[in-house]
Amino acid sequence: GTLKITKDTAVVAISSASESWIYDGADHSNTEYTVTYGEENVAKNENGTFTLPTGDKITITCTASVKYVKDSATENTFTYVLENADQYASVTTTYGDLAITERALTITADSASKEYDGEALTDNGWMDTAPVGVADTDKVKSVVVTGTQTLVGESKNVASDAVVKNAAGENVTENYDIT
């Protein structure tokens, strides 16, 4: 007689989640995973591993993170260790996506007024009203303000071309939707 064991033909599928965060200057990752064995969902153990019906354990390690908007659409990659992996005919991986979206930032140009004197009124300030929406580790370093009024009436004083830097001095302006 002969005793023969063939590879387990149930597909072991490992998937990572997708997630999006608003820019805050911090690194973000998502360690939520889904494991299926054939059509059966496998629950995560208290220690973060997954135990297949065969008794073999899967340990998954996150390898992806995002911090800036330019990192968006990064695959939520991971590595895994499956006990007795060579005993399974099919193990598949599917990666979710990680993304950082722009943070809203409002910068208001200063206002000024005076009585008509024939001279242009300008005010290139922007700090009378604190910028709203700056991440904790970032600072608005410069803003261009344009506007002038010479005759009786009023016109807009407009803040533009802001530069935002993080604590390390890196320009992080592209992570903001500035109005």
PDB file of N, CA, C and O in Angstrom, residues 127-176:
ATOM      1  N   MET A 127      -0.976  88.344   9.196  1.00  0.00           N
ATOM      2  CA  MET A 127      -0.949  87.673  10.493  1.00  0.00           C
ATOM      3  C   MET A 127      -1.966  88.226  11.493  1.00  0.00           C
ATOM      4  O   MET A 127      -2.052  87.741  12.609  1.00  0.00           O
ATOM      5  N   ASP A 128      -2.784  89.231  11.110  1.00  0.00           N
ATOM      6  CA  ASP A 128      -3.812  89.722  12.027  1.00  0.00           C
ATOM      7  C   ASP A 128      -4.796  88.596  12.361  1.00  0.00           C
ATOM      8  O   ASP A 128      -5.286  88.502  13.478  1.00  0.00           O
ATOM      9  N   THR A 129      -5.089  87.769  11.369  1.00  0.00           N
ATOM     10  CA  THR A 129      -5.935  86.595  11.567  1.00  0.00           C
ATOM     11  C   THR A 129      -5.031  85.382  11.382  1.00  0.00           C
ATOM     12  O   THR A 129      -4.464  85.185  10.306  1.00  0.00           O
ATOM     13  N   ALA A 130      -4.884  84.590  12.422  1.00  0.00           N
ATOM     14  CA  ALA A 130      -3.994  83.418  12.344  1.00  0.00           C
ATOM     15  C   ALA A 130      -4.460  82.460  11.252  1.00  0.00           C
ATOM     16  O   ALA A 130      -5.659  82.258  11.078  1.00  0.00           O
ATOM     17  N   PRO A 131      -3.524  81.870  10.503  1.00  0.00           N
ATOM     18  CA  PRO A 131      -3.901  80.865   9.506  1.00  0.00           C
ATOM     19  C   PRO A 131      -4.686  79.730  10.175  1.00  0.00           C
ATOM     20  O   PRO A 131      -4.352  79.305  11.281  1.00  0.00           O
ATOM     21  N   VAL A 132      -5.732  79.279   9.513  1.00  0.00           N
ATOM     22  CA  VAL A 132      -6.593  78.232  10.060  1.00  0.00           C
ATOM     23  C   VAL A 132      -6.334  76.927   9.322  1.00  0.00           C
ATOM     24  O   VAL A 132      -6.518  76.862   8.107  1.00  0.00           O
ATOM     25  N   GLY A 133      -5.881  75.901  10.040  1.00  0.00           N
ATOM     26  CA  GLY A 133      -5.723  74.586   9.438  1.00  0.00           C
ATOM     27  C   GLY A 133      -4.301  74.080   9.344  1.00  0.00           C
ATOM     28  O   GLY A 133      -4.066  73.026   8.763  1.00  0.00           O
ATOM     29  N   VAL A 134      -3.331  74.776   9.901  1.00  0.00           N
ATOM     30  CA  VAL A 134      -1.937  74.331   9.810  1.00  0.00           C
ATOM     31  C   VAL A 134      -1.736  73.120  10.718  1.00  0.00           C
ATOM     32  O   VAL A 134      -2.156  73.124  11.883  1.00  0.00           O
ATOM     33  N   ALA A 135      -1.093  72.068  10.206  1.00  0.00           N
ATOM     34  CA  ALA A 135      -0.777  70.886  11.021  1.00  0.00           C
ATOM     35  C   ALA A 135       0.151  71.306  12.159  1.00  0.00           C
ATOM     36  O   ALA A 135       0.937  72.250  12.021  1.00  0.00           O
ATOM     37  N   ASP A 136       0.084  70.587  13.274  1.00  0.00           N
ATOM     38  CA  ASP A 136       0.819  70.947  14.489  1.00  0.00           C
ATOM     39  C   ASP A 136       2.306  71.189  14.279  1.00  0.00           C
ATOM     40  O   ASP A 136       2.886  72.072  14.900  1.00  0.00           O
ATOM     41  N   THR A 137       2.932  70.418  13.426  1.00  0.00           N
ATOM     42  CA  THR A 137       4.390  70.511  13.263  1.00  0.00           C
ATOM     43  C   THR A 137       4.814  71.493  12.181  1.00  0.00           C
ATOM     44  O   THR A 137       5.991  71.690  11.961  1.00  0.00           O
ATOM     45  N   ASP A 138       3.832  72.106  11.484  1.00  0.00           N
ATOM     46  CA  ASP A 138       4.128  72.983  10.358  1.00  0.00           C
ATOM     47  C   ASP A 138       3.909  74.446  10.720  1.00  0.00           C
ATOM     48  O   ASP A 138       3.176  74.784  11.640  1.00  0.00           O
ATOM     49  N   LYS A 139       4.550  75.326   9.935  1.00  0.00           N
ATOM     50  CA  LYS A 139       4.407  76.773  10.109  1.00  0.00           C
ATOM     51  C   LYS A 139       4.313  77.435   8.738  1.00  0.00           C
ATOM     52  O   LYS A 139       5.020  77.052   7.807  1.00  0.00           O
ATOM     53  N   VAL A 140       3.442  78.450   8.639  1.00  0.00           N
ATOM     54  CA  VAL A 140       3.398  79.268   7.436  1.00  0.00           C
ATOM     55  C   VAL A 140       4.591  80.218   7.534  1.00  0.00           C
ATOM     56  O   VAL A 140       4.700  80.985   8.488  1.00  0.00           O
ATOM     57  N   LYS A 141       5.507  80.116   6.586  1.00  0.00           N
ATOM     58  CA  LYS A 141       6.743  80.901   6.632  1.00  0.00           C
ATOM     59  C   LYS A 141       6.648  82.200   5.851  1.00  0.00           C
ATOM     60  O   LYS A 141       7.274  83.190   6.220  1.00  0.00           O
ATOM     61  N   SER A 142       5.910  82.209   4.745  1.00  0.00           N
ATOM     62  CA  SER A 142       5.785  83.438   3.974  1.00  0.00           C
ATOM     63  C   SER A 142       4.494  83.423   3.171  1.00  0.00           C
ATOM     64  O   SER A 142       3.968  82.358   2.841  1.00  0.00           O
ATOM     65  N   VAL A 143       4.007  84.623   2.894  1.00  0.00           N
ATOM     66  CA  VAL A 143       2.795  84.818   2.098  1.00  0.00           C
ATOM     67  C   VAL A 143       2.989  86.098   1.298  1.00  0.00           C
ATOM     68  O   VAL A 143       3.533  87.078   1.814  1.00  0.00           O
ATOM     69  N   VAL A 144       2.554  86.091   0.045  1.00  0.00           N
ATOM     70  CA  VAL A 144       2.566  87.299  -0.767  1.00  0.00           C
ATOM     71  C   VAL A 144       1.160  87.905  -0.668  1.00  0.00           C
ATOM     72  O   VAL A 144       0.170  87.212  -0.877  1.00  0.00           O
ATOM     73  N   VAL A 145       1.083  89.184  -0.318  1.00  0.00           N
ATOM     74  CA  VAL A 145      -0.204  89.870  -0.228  1.00  0.00           C
ATOM     75  C   VAL A 145      -0.213  90.991  -1.253  1.00  0.00           C
ATOM     76  O   VAL A 145       0.723  91.799  -1.313  1.00  0.00           O
ATOM     77  N   THR A 146      -1.269  91.021  -2.074  1.00  0.00           N
ATOM     78  CA  THR A 146      -1.383  92.064  -3.090  1.00  0.00           C
ATOM     79  C   THR A 146      -2.728  92.756  -2.965  1.00  0.00           C
ATOM     80  O   THR A 146      -3.746  92.115  -2.732  1.00  0.00           O
ATOM     81  N   GLY A 147      -2.699  94.052  -3.102  1.00  0.00           N
ATOM     82  CA  GLY A 147      -3.907  94.858  -3.069  1.00  0.00           C
ATOM     83  C   GLY A 147      -3.521  96.309  -2.892  1.00  0.00           C
ATOM     84  O   GLY A 147      -2.546  96.630  -2.213  1.00  0.00           O
ATOM     85  N   THR A 148      -4.278  97.174  -3.530  1.00  0.00           N
ATOM     86  CA  THR A 148      -4.031  98.608  -3.402  1.00  0.00           C
ATOM     87  C   THR A 148      -5.331  99.357  -3.639  1.00  0.00           C
ATOM     88  O   THR A 148      -6.164  98.919  -4.436  1.00  0.00           O
ATOM     89  N   GLN A 149      -5.498 100.477  -2.948  1.00  0.00           N
ATOM     90  CA  GLN A 149      -6.683 101.322  -3.108  1.00  0.00           C
ATOM     91  C   GLN A 149      -6.227 102.759  -2.951  1.00  0.00           C
ATOM     92  O   GLN A 149      -5.617 103.110  -1.932  1.00  0.00           O
ATOM     93  N   THR A 150      -6.495 103.606  -3.966  1.00  0.00           N
ATOM     94  CA  THR A 150      -6.080 105.007  -3.921  1.00  0.00           C
ATOM     95  C   THR A 150      -7.273 105.953  -3.748  1.00  0.00           C
ATOM     96  O   THR A 150      -7.216 106.899  -2.982  1.00  0.00           O
ATOM     97  N   LEU A 151      -8.359 105.680  -4.475  1.00  0.00           N
ATOM     98  CA  LEU A 151      -9.544 106.537  -4.430  1.00  0.00           C
ATOM     99  C   LEU A 151     -10.536 105.999  -3.412  1.00  0.00           C
ATOM    100  O   LEU A 151     -10.432 104.854  -2.956  1.00  0.00           O
ATOM    101  N   VAL A 152     -11.544 106.803  -3.062  1.00  0.00           N
ATOM    102  CA  VAL A 152     -12.581 106.389  -2.120  1.00  0.00           C
ATOM    103  C   VAL A 152     -13.242 105.123  -2.656  1.00  0.00           C
ATOM    104  O   VAL A 152     -13.579 105.013  -3.835  1.00  0.00           O
ATOM    105  N   GLY A 153     -13.393 104.138  -1.821  1.00  0.00           N
ATOM    106  CA  GLY A 153     -13.974 102.846  -2.181  1.00  0.00           C
ATOM    107  C   GLY A 153     -13.195 101.747  -1.486  1.00  0.00           C
ATOM    108  O   GLY A 153     -12.444 101.995  -0.527  1.00  0.00           O
ATOM    109  N   GLU A 154     -13.375 100.555  -1.968  1.00  0.00           N
ATOM    110  CA  GLU A 154     -12.639  99.439  -1.373  1.00  0.00           C
ATOM    111  C   GLU A 154     -12.307  98.407  -2.434  1.00  0.00           C
ATOM    112  O   GLU A 154     -12.949  98.343  -3.495  1.00  0.00           O
ATOM    113  N   SER A 155     -11.286  97.618  -2.167  1.00  0.00           N
ATOM    114  CA  SER A 155     -10.874  96.539  -3.066  1.00  0.00           C
ATOM    115  C   SER A 155     -10.303  95.410  -2.214  1.00  0.00           C
ATOM    116  O   SER A 155     -10.056  95.578  -1.018  1.00  0.00           O
ATOM    117  N   LYS A 156     -10.110  94.300  -2.832  1.00  0.00           N
ATOM    118  CA  LYS A 156      -9.613  93.119  -2.112  1.00  0.00           C
ATOM    119  C   LYS A 156      -8.120  93.229  -1.840  1.00  0.00           C
ATOM    120  O   LYS A 156      -7.354  93.715  -2.667  1.00  0.00           O
ATOM    121  N   ASN A 157      -7.739  92.751  -0.682  1.00  0.00           N
ATOM    122  CA  ASN A 157      -6.339  92.570  -0.320  1.00  0.00           C
ATOM    123  C   ASN A 157      -6.172  91.052  -0.284  1.00  0.00           C
ATOM    124  O   ASN A 157      -6.806  90.382   0.543  1.00  0.00           O
ATOM    125  N   VAL A 158      -5.377  90.486  -1.171  1.00  0.00           N
ATOM    126  CA  VAL A 158      -5.382  89.042  -1.407  1.00  0.00           C
ATOM    127  C   VAL A 158      -4.065  88.387  -0.982  1.00  0.00           C
ATOM    128  O   VAL A 158      -2.988  88.823  -1.386  1.00  0.00           O
ATOM    129  N   ALA A 159      -4.206  87.336  -0.185  1.00  0.00           N
ATOM    130  CA  ALA A 159      -3.042  86.525   0.202  1.00  0.00           C
ATOM    131  C   ALA A 159      -2.852  85.421  -0.831  1.00  0.00           C
ATOM    132  O   ALA A 159      -3.812  84.783  -1.256  1.00  0.00           O
ATOM    133  N   SER A 160      -1.601  85.177  -1.233  1.00  0.00           N
ATOM    134  CA  SER A 160      -1.309  84.116  -2.208  1.00  0.00           C
ATOM    135  C   SER A 160       0.124  83.642  -2.030  1.00  0.00           C
ATOM    136  O   SER A 160       0.889  84.197  -1.241  1.00  0.00           O
ATOM    137  N   ASP A 161       0.480  82.618  -2.779  1.00  0.00           N
ATOM    138  CA  ASP A 161       1.858  82.102  -2.829  1.00  0.00           C
ATOM    139  C   ASP A 161       2.441  81.800  -1.447  1.00  0.00           C
ATOM    140  O   ASP A 161       3.606  82.087  -1.171  1.00  0.00           O
ATOM    141  N   ALA A 162       1.624  81.207  -0.586  1.00  0.00           N
ATOM    142  CA  ALA A 162       2.094  80.858   0.757  1.00  0.00           C
ATOM    143  C   ALA A 162       3.138  79.749   0.678  1.00  0.00           C
ATOM    144  O   ALA A 162       3.105  78.901  -0.219  1.00  0.00           O
ATOM    145  N   VAL A 163       4.060  79.779   1.619  1.00  0.00           N
ATOM    146  CA  VAL A 163       5.057  78.721   1.770  1.00  0.00           C
ATOM    147  C   VAL A 163       4.911  78.168   3.179  1.00  0.00           C
ATOM    148  O   VAL A 163       4.947  78.928   4.156  1.00  0.00           O
ATOM    149  N   VAL A 164       4.718  76.842   3.265  1.00  0.00           N
ATOM    150  CA  VAL A 164       4.560  76.165   4.555  1.00  0.00           C
ATOM    151  C   VAL A 164       5.729  75.205   4.720  1.00  0.00           C
ATOM    152  O   VAL A 164       6.050  74.432   3.808  1.00  0.00           O
ATOM    153  N   LYS A 165       6.354  75.252   5.892  1.00  0.00           N
ATOM    154  CA  LYS A 165       7.484  74.351   6.167  1.00  0.00           C
ATOM    155  C   LYS A 165       7.218  73.574   7.452  1.00  0.00           C
ATOM    156  O   LYS A 165       6.548  74.063   8.361  1.00  0.00           O
ATOM    157  N   ASN A 166       7.789  72.357   7.512  1.00  0.00           N
ATOM    158  CA  ASN A 166       7.662  71.540   8.721  1.00  0.00           C
ATOM    159  C   ASN A 166       8.794  71.872   9.685  1.00  0.00           C
ATOM    160  O   ASN A 166       9.644  72.713   9.397  1.00  0.00           O
ATOM    161  N   ALA A 167       8.806  71.185  10.823  1.00  0.00           N
ATOM    162  CA  ALA A 167       9.805  71.463  11.864  1.00  0.00           C
ATOM    163  C   ALA A 167      11.233  71.243  11.379  1.00  0.00           C
ATOM    164  O   ALA A 167      12.167  71.864  11.878  1.00  0.00           O
ATOM    165  N   ALA A 168      11.417  70.375  10.382  1.00  0.00           N
ATOM    166  CA  ALA A 168      12.757  70.102   9.838  1.00  0.00           C
ATOM    167  C   ALA A 168      13.154  71.116   8.765  1.00  0.00           C
ATOM    168  O   ALA A 168      14.237  71.019   8.190  1.00  0.00           O
ATOM    169  N   GLY A 169      12.245  72.064   8.475  1.00  0.00           N
ATOM    170  CA  GLY A 169      12.544  73.069   7.470  1.00  0.00           C
ATOM    171  C   GLY A 169      12.210  72.656   6.045  1.00  0.00           C
ATOM    172  O   GLY A 169      12.520  73.379   5.107  1.00  0.00           O
ATOM    173  N   GLU A 170      11.561  71.509   5.877  1.00  0.00           N
ATOM    174  CA  GLU A 170      11.189  71.041   4.539  1.00  0.00           C
ATOM    175  C   GLU A 170       9.932  71.764   4.076  1.00  0.00           C
ATOM    176  O   GLU A 170       9.003  71.968   4.849  1.00  0.00           O
ATOM    177  N   ASN A 171       9.892  72.103   2.797  1.00  0.00           N
ATOM    178  CA  ASN A 171       8.717  72.743   2.224  1.00  0.00           C
ATOM    179  C   ASN A 171       7.623  71.690   2.062  1.00  0.00           C
ATOM    180  O   ASN A 171       7.785  70.724   1.326  1.00  0.00           O
ATOM    181  N   VAL A 172       6.503  71.874   2.757  1.00  0.00           N
ATOM    182  CA  VAL A 172       5.390  70.921   2.714  1.00  0.00           C
ATOM    183  C   VAL A 172       4.119  71.579   2.161  1.00  0.00           C
ATOM    184  O   VAL A 172       3.017  71.068   2.351  1.00  0.00           O
ATOM    185  N   THR A 173       4.297  72.689   1.441  1.00  0.00           N
ATOM    186  CA  THR A 173       3.166  73.449   0.912  1.00  0.00           C
ATOM    187  C   THR A 173       2.244  72.582   0.063  1.00  0.00           C
ATOM    188  O   THR A 173       1.022  72.736   0.118  1.00  0.00           O
ATOM    189  N   GLU A 174       2.800  71.648  -0.711  1.00  0.00           N
ATOM    190  CA  GLU A 174       1.979  70.826  -1.615  1.00  0.00           C
ATOM    191  C   GLU A 174       0.974  69.943  -0.879  1.00  0.00           C
ATOM    192  O   GLU A 174       0.073  69.379  -1.486  1.00  0.00           O
ATOM    193  N   ASN A 175       1.083  69.847   0.429  1.00  0.00           N
ATOM    194  CA  ASN A 175       0.157  69.034   1.218  1.00  0.00           C
ATOM    195  C   ASN A 175      -1.064  69.816   1.685  1.00  0.00           C
ATOM    196  O   ASN A 175      -1.886  69.297   2.424  1.00  0.00           O
ATOM    197  N   TYR A 176      -1.170  71.056   1.237  1.00  0.00           N
ATOM    198  CA  TYR A 176      -2.265  71.930   1.660  1.00  0.00           C
ATOM    199  C   TYR A 176      -3.102  72.399   0.473  1.00  0.00           C
ATOM    200  O   TYR A 176      -2.579  72.647  -0.609  1.00  0.00           O
TER     201      TYR A 176
END
